[in-house]
Coordinates of C-alpha atoms in Angstrom, one line a residue:
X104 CA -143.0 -23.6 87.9
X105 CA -145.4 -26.7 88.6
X106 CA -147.9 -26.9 91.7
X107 CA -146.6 -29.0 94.3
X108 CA -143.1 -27.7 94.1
X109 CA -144.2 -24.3 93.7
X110 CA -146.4 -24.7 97.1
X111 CA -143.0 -26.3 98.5
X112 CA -141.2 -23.1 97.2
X113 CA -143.7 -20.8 99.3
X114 CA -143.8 -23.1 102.2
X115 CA -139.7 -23.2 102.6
X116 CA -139.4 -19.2 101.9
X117 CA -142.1 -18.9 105.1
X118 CA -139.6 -21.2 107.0
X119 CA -136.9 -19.6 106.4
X120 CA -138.4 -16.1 107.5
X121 CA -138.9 -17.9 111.1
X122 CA -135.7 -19.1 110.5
X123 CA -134.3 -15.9 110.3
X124 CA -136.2 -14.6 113.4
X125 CA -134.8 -17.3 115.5
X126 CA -131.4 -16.5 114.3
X127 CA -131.6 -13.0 115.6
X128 CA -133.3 -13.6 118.5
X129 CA -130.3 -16.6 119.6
X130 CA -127.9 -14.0 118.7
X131 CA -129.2 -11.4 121.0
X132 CA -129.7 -14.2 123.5
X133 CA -125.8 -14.5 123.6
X134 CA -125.1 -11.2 123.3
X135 CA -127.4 -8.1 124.4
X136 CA -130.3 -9.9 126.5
X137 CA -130.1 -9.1 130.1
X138 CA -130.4 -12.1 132.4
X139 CA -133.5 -11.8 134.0
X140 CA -135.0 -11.9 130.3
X141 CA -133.8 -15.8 129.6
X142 CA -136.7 -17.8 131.0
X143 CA -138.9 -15.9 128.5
X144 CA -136.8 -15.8 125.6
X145 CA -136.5 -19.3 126.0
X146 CA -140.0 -20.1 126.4
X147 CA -140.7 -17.9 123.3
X148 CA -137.7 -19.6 121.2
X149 CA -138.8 -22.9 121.9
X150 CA -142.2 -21.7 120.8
X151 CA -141.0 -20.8 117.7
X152 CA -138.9 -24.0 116.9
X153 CA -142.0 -25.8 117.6
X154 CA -143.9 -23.7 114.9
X155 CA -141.5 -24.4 112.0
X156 CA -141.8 -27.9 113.1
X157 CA -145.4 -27.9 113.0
X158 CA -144.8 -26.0 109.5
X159 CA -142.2 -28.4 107.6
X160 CA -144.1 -31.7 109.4
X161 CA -147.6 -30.9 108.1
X162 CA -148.4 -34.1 105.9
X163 CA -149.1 -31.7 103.0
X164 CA -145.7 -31.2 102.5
X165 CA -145.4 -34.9 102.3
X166 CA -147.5 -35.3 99.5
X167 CA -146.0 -32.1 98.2
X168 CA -142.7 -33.8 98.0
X169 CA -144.2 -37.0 96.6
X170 CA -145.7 -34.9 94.0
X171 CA -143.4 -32.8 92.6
X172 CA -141.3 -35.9 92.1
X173 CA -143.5 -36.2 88.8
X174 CA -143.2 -33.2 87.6
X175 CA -141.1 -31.6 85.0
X176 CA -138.1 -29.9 87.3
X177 CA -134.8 -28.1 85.7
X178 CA -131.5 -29.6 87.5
X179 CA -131.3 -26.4 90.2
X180 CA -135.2 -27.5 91.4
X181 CA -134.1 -31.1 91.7
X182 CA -131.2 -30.1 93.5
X183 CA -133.6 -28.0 95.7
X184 CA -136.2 -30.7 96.0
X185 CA -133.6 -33.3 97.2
X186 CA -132.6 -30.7 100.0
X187 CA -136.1 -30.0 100.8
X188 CA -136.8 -33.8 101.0
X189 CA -133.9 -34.1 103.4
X190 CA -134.9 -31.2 105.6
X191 CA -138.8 -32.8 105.6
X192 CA -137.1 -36.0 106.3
X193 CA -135.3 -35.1 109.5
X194 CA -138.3 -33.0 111.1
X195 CA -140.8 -35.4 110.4
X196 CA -139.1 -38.2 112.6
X197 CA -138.9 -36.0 115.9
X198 CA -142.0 -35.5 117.8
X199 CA -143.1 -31.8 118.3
X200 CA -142.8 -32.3 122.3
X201 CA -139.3 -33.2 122.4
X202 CA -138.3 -30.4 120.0
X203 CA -140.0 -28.3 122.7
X204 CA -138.5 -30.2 125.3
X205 CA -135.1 -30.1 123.4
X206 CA -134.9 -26.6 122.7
X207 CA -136.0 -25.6 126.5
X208 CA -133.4 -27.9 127.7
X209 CA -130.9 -26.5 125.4
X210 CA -131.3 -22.9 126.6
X211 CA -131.5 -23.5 130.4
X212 CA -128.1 -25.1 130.4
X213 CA -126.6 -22.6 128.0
X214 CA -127.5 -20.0 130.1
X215 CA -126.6 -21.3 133.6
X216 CA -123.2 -22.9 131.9
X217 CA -121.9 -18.7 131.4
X218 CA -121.7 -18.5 135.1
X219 CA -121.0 -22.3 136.2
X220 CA -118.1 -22.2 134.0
X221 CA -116.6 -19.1 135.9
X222 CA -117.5 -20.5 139.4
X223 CA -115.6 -24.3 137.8
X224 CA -119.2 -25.7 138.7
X225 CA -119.0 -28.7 137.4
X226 CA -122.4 -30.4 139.8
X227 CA -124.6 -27.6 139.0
X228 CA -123.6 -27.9 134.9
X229 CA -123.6 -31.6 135.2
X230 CA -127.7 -31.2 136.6
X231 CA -128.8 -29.6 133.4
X232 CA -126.6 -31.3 130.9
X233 CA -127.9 -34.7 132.1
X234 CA -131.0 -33.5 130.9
X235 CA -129.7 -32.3 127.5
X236 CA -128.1 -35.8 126.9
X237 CA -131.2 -37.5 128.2
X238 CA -133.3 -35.7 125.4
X239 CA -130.3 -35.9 122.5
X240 CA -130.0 -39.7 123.1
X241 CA -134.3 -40.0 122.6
X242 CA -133.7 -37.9 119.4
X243 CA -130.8 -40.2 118.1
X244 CA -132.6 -43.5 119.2
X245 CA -135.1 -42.2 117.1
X246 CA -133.0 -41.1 113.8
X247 CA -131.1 -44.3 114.6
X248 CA -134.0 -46.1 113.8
X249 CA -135.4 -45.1 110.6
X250 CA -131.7 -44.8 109.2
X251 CA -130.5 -48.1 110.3
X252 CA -127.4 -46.6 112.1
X253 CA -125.8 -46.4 115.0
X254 CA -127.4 -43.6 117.7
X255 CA -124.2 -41.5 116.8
X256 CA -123.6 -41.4 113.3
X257 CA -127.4 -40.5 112.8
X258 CA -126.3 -37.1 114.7
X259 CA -123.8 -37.0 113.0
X260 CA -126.0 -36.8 109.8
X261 CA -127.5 -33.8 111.0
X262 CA -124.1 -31.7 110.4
X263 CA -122.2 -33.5 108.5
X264 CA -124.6 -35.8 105.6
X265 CA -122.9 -38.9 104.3
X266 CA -120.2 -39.1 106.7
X267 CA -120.3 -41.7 109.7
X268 CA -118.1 -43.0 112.2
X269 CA -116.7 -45.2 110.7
X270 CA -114.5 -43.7 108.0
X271 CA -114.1 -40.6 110.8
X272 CA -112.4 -43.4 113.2
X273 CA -110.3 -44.7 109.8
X274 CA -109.1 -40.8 109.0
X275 CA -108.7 -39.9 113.0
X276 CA -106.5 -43.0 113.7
X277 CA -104.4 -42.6 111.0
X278 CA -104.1 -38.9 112.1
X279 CA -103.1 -40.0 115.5
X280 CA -100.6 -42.1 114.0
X281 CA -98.5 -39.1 112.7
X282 CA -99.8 -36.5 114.3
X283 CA -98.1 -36.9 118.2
X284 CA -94.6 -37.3 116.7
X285 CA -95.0 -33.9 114.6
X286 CA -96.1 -32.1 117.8
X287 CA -93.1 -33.3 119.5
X288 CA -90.7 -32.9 116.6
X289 CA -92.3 -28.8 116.2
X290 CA -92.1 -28.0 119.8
X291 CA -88.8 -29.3 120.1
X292 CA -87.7 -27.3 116.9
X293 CA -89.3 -23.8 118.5
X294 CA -87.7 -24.5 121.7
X295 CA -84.8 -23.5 120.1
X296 CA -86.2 -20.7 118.5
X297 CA -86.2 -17.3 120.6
X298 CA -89.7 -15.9 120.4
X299 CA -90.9 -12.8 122.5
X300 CA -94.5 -12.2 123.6
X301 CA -96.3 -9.0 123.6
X302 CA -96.6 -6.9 126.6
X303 CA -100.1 -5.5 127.3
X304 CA -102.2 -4.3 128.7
X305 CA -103.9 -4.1 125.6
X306 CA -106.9 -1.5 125.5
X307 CA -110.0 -3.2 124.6
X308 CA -111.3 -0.8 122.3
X309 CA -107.9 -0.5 120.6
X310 CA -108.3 -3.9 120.2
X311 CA -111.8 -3.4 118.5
X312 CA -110.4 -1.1 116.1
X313 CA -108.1 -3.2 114.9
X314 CA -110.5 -6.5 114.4
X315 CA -112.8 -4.0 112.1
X316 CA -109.7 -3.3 110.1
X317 CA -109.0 -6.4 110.2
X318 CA -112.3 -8.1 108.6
X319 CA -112.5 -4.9 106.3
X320 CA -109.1 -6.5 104.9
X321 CA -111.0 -9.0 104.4
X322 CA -113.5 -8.1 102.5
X323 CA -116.6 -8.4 105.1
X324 CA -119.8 -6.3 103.8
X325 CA -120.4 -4.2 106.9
X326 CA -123.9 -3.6 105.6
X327 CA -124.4 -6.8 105.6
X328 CA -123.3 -7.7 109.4
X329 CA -121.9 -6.7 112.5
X330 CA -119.3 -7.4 115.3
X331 CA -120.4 -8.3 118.9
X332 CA -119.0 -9.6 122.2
X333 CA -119.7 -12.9 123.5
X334 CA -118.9 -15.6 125.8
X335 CA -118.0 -18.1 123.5
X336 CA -117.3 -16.8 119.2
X337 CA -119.9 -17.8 116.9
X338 CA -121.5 -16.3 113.5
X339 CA -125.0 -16.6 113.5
X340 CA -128.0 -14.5 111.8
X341 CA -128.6 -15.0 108.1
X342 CA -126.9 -14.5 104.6
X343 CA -128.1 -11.1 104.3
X344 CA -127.4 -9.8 108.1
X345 CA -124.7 -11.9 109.7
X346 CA -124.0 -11.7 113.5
X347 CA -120.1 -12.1 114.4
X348 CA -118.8 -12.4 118.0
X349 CA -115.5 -12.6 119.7
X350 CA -114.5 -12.3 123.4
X351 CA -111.6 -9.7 124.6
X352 CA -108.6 -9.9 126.8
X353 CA -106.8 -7.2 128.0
X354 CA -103.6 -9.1 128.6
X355 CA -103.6 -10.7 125.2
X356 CA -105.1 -9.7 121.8
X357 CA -104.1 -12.2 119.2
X358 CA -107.1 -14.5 120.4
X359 CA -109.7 -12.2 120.2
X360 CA -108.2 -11.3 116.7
X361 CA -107.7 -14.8 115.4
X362 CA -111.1 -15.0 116.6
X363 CA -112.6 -12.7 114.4
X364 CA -110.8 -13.5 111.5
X365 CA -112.5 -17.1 112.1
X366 CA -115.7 -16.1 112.3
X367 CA -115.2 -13.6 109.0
X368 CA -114.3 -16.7 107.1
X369 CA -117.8 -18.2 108.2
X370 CA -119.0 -14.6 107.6
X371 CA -117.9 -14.6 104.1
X372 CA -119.0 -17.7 103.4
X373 CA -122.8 -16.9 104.3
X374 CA -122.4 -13.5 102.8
X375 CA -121.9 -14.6 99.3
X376 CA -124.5 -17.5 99.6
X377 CA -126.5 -18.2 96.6
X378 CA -128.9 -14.8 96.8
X379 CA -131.3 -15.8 93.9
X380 CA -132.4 -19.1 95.8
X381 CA -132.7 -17.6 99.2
X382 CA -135.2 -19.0 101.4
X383 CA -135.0 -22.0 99.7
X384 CA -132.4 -25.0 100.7
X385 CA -130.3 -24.9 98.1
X386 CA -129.2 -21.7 99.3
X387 CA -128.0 -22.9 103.0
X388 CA -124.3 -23.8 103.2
X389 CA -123.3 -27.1 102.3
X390 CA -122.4 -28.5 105.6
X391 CA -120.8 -28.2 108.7
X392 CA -117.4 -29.6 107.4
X393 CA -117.2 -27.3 104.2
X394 CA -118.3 -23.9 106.6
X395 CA -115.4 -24.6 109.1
X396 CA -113.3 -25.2 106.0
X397 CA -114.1 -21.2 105.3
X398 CA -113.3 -20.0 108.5
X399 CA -110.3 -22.8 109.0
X400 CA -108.9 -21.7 105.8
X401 CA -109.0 -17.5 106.6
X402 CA -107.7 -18.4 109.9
X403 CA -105.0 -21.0 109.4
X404 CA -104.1 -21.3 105.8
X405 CA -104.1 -17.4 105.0
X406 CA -104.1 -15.0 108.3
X407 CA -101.2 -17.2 109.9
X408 CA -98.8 -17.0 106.7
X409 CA -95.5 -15.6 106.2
X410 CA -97.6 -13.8 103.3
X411 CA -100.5 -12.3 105.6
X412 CA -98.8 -11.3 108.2
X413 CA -96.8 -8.4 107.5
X414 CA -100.3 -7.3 105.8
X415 CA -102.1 -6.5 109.6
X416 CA -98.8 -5.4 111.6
X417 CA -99.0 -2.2 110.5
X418 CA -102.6 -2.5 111.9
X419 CA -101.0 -3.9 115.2
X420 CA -98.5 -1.3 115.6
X421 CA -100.9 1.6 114.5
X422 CA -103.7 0.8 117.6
X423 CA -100.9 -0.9 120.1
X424 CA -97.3 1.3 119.5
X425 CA -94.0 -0.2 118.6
X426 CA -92.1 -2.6 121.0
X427 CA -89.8 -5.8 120.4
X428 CA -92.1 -8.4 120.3
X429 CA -93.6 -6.6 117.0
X430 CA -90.8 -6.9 114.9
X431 CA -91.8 -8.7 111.5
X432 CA -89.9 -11.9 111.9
X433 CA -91.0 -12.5 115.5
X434 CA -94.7 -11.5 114.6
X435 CA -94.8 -14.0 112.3
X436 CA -92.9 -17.0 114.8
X437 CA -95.4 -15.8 117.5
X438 CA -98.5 -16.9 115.2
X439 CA -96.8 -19.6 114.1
X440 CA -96.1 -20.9 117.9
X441 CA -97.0 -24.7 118.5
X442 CA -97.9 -25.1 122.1
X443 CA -99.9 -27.7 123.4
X444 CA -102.8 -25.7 125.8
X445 CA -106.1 -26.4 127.7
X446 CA -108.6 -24.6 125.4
X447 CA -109.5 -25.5 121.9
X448 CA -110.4 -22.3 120.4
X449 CA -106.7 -20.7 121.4
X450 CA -105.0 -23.8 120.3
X451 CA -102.7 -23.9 117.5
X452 CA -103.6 -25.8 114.2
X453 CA -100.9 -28.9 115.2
X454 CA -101.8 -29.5 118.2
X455 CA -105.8 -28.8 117.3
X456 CA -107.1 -32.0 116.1
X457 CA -106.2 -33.4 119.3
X458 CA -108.9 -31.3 120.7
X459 CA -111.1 -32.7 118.4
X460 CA -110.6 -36.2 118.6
X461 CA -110.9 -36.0 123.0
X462 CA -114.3 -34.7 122.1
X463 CA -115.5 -37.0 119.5
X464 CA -114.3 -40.0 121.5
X465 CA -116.7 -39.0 124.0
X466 CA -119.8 -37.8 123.0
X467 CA -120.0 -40.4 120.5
X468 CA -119.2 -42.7 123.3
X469 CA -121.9 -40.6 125.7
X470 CA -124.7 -40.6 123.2
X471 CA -124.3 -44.3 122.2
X472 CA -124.8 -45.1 125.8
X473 CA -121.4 -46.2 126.6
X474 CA -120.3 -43.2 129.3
X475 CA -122.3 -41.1 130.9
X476 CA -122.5 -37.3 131.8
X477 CA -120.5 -38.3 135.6
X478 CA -117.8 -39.8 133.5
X479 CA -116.7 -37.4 131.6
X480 CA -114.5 -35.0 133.8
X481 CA -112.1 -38.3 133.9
X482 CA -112.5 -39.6 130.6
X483 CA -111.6 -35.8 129.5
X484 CA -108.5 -35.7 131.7
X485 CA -107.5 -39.4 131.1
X486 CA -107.3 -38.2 127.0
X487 CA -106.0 -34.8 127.7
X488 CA -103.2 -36.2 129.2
X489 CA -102.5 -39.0 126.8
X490 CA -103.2 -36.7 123.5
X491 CA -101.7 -33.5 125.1
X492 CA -99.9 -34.4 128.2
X493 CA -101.5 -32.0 130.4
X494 CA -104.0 -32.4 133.2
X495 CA -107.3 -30.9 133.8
X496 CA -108.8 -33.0 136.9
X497 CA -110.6 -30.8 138.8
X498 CA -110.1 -27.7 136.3
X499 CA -113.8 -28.1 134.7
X500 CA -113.6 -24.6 133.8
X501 CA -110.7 -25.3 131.2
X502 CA -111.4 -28.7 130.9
X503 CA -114.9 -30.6 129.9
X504 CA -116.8 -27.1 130.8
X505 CA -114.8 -24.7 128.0
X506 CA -116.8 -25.2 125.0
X507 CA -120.5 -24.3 124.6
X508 CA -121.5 -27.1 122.0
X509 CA -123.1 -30.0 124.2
X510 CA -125.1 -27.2 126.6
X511 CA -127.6 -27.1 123.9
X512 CA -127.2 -30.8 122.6
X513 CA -125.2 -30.1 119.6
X514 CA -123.4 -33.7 119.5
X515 CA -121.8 -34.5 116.0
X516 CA -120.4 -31.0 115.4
X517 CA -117.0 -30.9 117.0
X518 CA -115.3 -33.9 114.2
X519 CA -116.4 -31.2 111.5
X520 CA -113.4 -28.8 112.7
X521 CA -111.0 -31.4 112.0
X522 CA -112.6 -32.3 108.5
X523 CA -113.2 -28.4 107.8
X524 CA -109.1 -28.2 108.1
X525 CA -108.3 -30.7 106.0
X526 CA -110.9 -29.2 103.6
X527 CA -108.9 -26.1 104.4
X528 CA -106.0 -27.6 103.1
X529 CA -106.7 -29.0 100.3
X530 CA -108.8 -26.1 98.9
X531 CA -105.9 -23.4 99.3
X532 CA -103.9 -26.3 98.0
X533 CA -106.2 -26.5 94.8
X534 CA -106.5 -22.6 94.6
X535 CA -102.3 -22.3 94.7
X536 CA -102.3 -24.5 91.6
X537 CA -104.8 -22.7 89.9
X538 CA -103.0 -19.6 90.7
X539 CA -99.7 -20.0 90.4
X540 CA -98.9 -16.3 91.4
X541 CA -101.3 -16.6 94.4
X542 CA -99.0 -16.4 97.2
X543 CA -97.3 -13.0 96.0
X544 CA -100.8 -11.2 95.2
X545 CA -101.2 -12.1 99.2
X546 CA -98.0 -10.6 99.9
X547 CA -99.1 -7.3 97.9
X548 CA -102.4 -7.3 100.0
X549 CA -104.7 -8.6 96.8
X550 CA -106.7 -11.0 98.4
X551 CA -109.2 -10.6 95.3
X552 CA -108.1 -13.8 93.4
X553 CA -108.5 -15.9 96.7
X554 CA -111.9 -14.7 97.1
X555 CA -113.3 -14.9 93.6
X556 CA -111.7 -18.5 93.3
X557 CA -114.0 -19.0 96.9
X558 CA -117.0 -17.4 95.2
X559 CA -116.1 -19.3 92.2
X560 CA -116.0 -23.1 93.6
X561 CA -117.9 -23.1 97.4
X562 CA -119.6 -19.7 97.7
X563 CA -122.2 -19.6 95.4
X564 CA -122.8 -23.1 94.9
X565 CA -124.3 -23.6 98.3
X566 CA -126.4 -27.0 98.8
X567 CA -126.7 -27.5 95.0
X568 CA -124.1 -30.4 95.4
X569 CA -123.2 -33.2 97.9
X570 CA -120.0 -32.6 99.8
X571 CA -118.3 -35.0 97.9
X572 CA -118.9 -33.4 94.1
X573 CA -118.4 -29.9 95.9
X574 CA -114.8 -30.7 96.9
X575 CA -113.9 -33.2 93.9
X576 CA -115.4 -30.1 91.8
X577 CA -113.1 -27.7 93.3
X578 CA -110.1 -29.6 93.9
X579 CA -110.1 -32.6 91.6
X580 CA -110.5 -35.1 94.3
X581 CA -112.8 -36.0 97.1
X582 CA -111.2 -35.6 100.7
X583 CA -107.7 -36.3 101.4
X584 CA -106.3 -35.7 104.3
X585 CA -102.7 -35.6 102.4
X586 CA -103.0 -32.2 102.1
X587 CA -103.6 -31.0 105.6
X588 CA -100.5 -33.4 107.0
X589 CA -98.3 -31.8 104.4
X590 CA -99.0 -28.3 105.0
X591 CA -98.4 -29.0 108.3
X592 CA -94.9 -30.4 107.8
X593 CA -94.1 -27.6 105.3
X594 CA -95.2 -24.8 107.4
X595 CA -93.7 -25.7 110.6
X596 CA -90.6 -28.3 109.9

């Protein structure tokens, strides 16, 4: 291994141990901290975000990377040195006080959003998010700048790298083309269709149980992880101890266990992450797009089929007893249900894009200077109704207040749930044709080809390709949104 990138080597694996820190400490943040404790932990987080700055920013690594362009690199170091470049790249264009700033921000409004989301406080959210927009727009004035784009799309980078608005305005129109009359045509099909909801109250440990079995189906190394309640479901930590959270409902359990089986699909993903590279890179996931395509395709492609199903009723029935609405044919209608709702993460995958295409109209609109924060509540119920046809004014709380993604500035993330579906699609598309008897070995509860196909084509590639050669690679193609419209029409027409 030759200097410069062998000093780059040793200066990423230091990152990524701060990294990994961070990760933990933002986990327990969400999860364990008592309240008292945030104004510290956020002071000491941003503290910490401002070190790996001052770390990846130092011009050494500058002429490290300039360096090591000379020198004699095997194709998995260029890959690496590309990714590091990029990394180098976006730090080196922010200035360390507003990651400081930025990071404070971020926490402050997270943390008062928990509560103001209860109390529907939209004023008291709106104070601090102002705040967080303020400091996001300086970042993407910034990043606009040097990439020659607009504010948005060099967000947007951030996530999703190589992707801009523009060909995400080309596939989200010609989704909203389509996508309004399927909604209509499904929901008036099921409307027909007799379909009977579970009675609770449904024991909250009960319903723990059954989410461990649940992942255990699917293959999640409990030595490697753990499961945790939160306000809103995430996976955080690292590859080699991963963080999973839901959130529990006594009345209802199929969220909380749709939940989990999302998050194990981001779970599994980071799990089987290239381990030889780790701490370099290379070894992150590929993007934002292609990890929602892991938990998107767990979630919708296999734990909602006519072929998963019957696998985790037995599960159901063993921690909840028998009754009606847990007969096989109804189980599988009742996770098949379209119904058009006020919160995303509950919705079902027809009437989910439309979700995502309210938010991305308005944060790109926000951060591009168009809108602003006091516009939003009737922007959001101006699209709800016109995408969804219901009405949220004055509902903050299951309206522009529900997700946790802006409170901490994250604009650019939401269009990559939309894109990691159609990824979905395609790939469980692709891994069908490649094996043929793939839907029966589901049946049989043999998930092992699926996941060895997984490990075979995304997993343990992580960053060593673009998005684009990643998906062509695996699939044949590049991105076509084909696939997701006609799974769509063949599971629920």
């Amino acid at each position: 291994m030759t200097n410069a990138y062998h000093n780059l080597c040793t200066t990423f694996t230091r990152l990524s141990r701060f990294e990994h820190l961070s990760a933990i400490a933002g986990w327990d943040m969400q999860t364990m901290m008592p309240a008292k404790g945030n104004v510290a932990r956020s002071e000491a987080m941003a503290e910490l975000n401002v070190l790996q700055h001052q770390i990846l920013t130092n011009p050494q690594v500058g002429e490290w990377l300039q360096q090591a362009e000379s020198e004699t690199l095997n194709e998995i170091e260029q890959a690496n040195l590309r990714e590091m470049r990029r990394h180098y790249h976006n730090a080196v264009l922010l200035p360390e006080a507003l990651v400081e700033a930025k990071s404070l921000a971020g926490a402050r409004c997270e943390h008062a959003w928990r509560q103001q989301r209860i109390a529907n406080d939209w004023n008291g959210f709106a104070e601090n998010l102002r705040e967080v927009v303020k400091l996001s727009r300086e970042e993407a004035a910034i990043r606009a700048q040097a990439a020659g784009t607009s504010r948005y799309d060099a967000l947007l980078n951030l996530y999703e790298p190589g992707t801009n608005s523009a060909s995400l305005d080309s596939i989200f129109g010609d989704l909203k083309q389509w996508l309004p009359e399927l909604l209509q045509k499904v929901t008036a099909k099921q409307a027909g269709e007799a379909c009977l909801v579970p009675q609770g109250p449904f024991d909250l440990e009960k319903q723990r149980q059954l989410g461990l079995q649940v992942m255990n189906l699917l293959g999640f190394d409990f030595d490697g992880g753990r499961v945790d309640i939160s306000v809103h479901p995430f996976c955080g930590g690292v590859p080699q101890d991963v963080r999973i959270t839901t959130r529990y409902n006594e009345q209802e359990f199929l969220s909380a266990l749709m939940g989990i089986v999302h998050e194990t699909g981001h779970a599994r993903y980071e799990q089987n992450l290239p381990r030889a590279w780790l701490g370099q890179p290379i070894s992150h996931a590929r993007s934002t797009a292609i990890h929602e395509s892991q938990s998107l395709l767990f979630e919708m492609q296999l734990a909602r089929s006519k072929e998963f199903l019957p696998l985790i009723l037995p599960l159901v029935v063993e921690q909840f007893g028998e009754q009606p609405a847990f007969e096989m044919q109804n189980f599988i209608a009742l996770n098949q249900r379209v119904k058009t709702g006020f919160i995303r993460v509950d919705a079902d995958e027809v009437s989910y894009p439309a979700h995502v295409i309210l938010r991305y109209e308005i944060e790109k609109a926000l951060i591009n200077g168009e809108i602003e924060v006091d516009d939003i509540p009737a922007l959001w119920n101006e699209k709800m109704q016109q995408y969804l046809g219901l009405n949220t004014e004055g509902n903050y709380q299951n309206g522009c207040m529900q997700d946790i993604h802006w409170t901490d500035g994250a604009f650019g993330y939401f269009p990559t749930y939309t894109l990691g579906a159609m990824y979905a699609a395609q790939l469980f598309h692709a891994a069908r044709s490649k094996i043929p008897e793939l839907d029966r070995n589901i049946a049989n509860g043999d998930l092992s080809a699926l996941f060895n196909w997984l490990q075979t084509t995304i997993w343990q590639h992580g960053s060593h390709y673009s998005t684009a050669e990643l998906i062509t690679q695996a699939t044949g193609e590049s991105l076509n949104p084909r696939f997701f419209r006609q799974h769509l029409e063949q599971r629920y027409l």
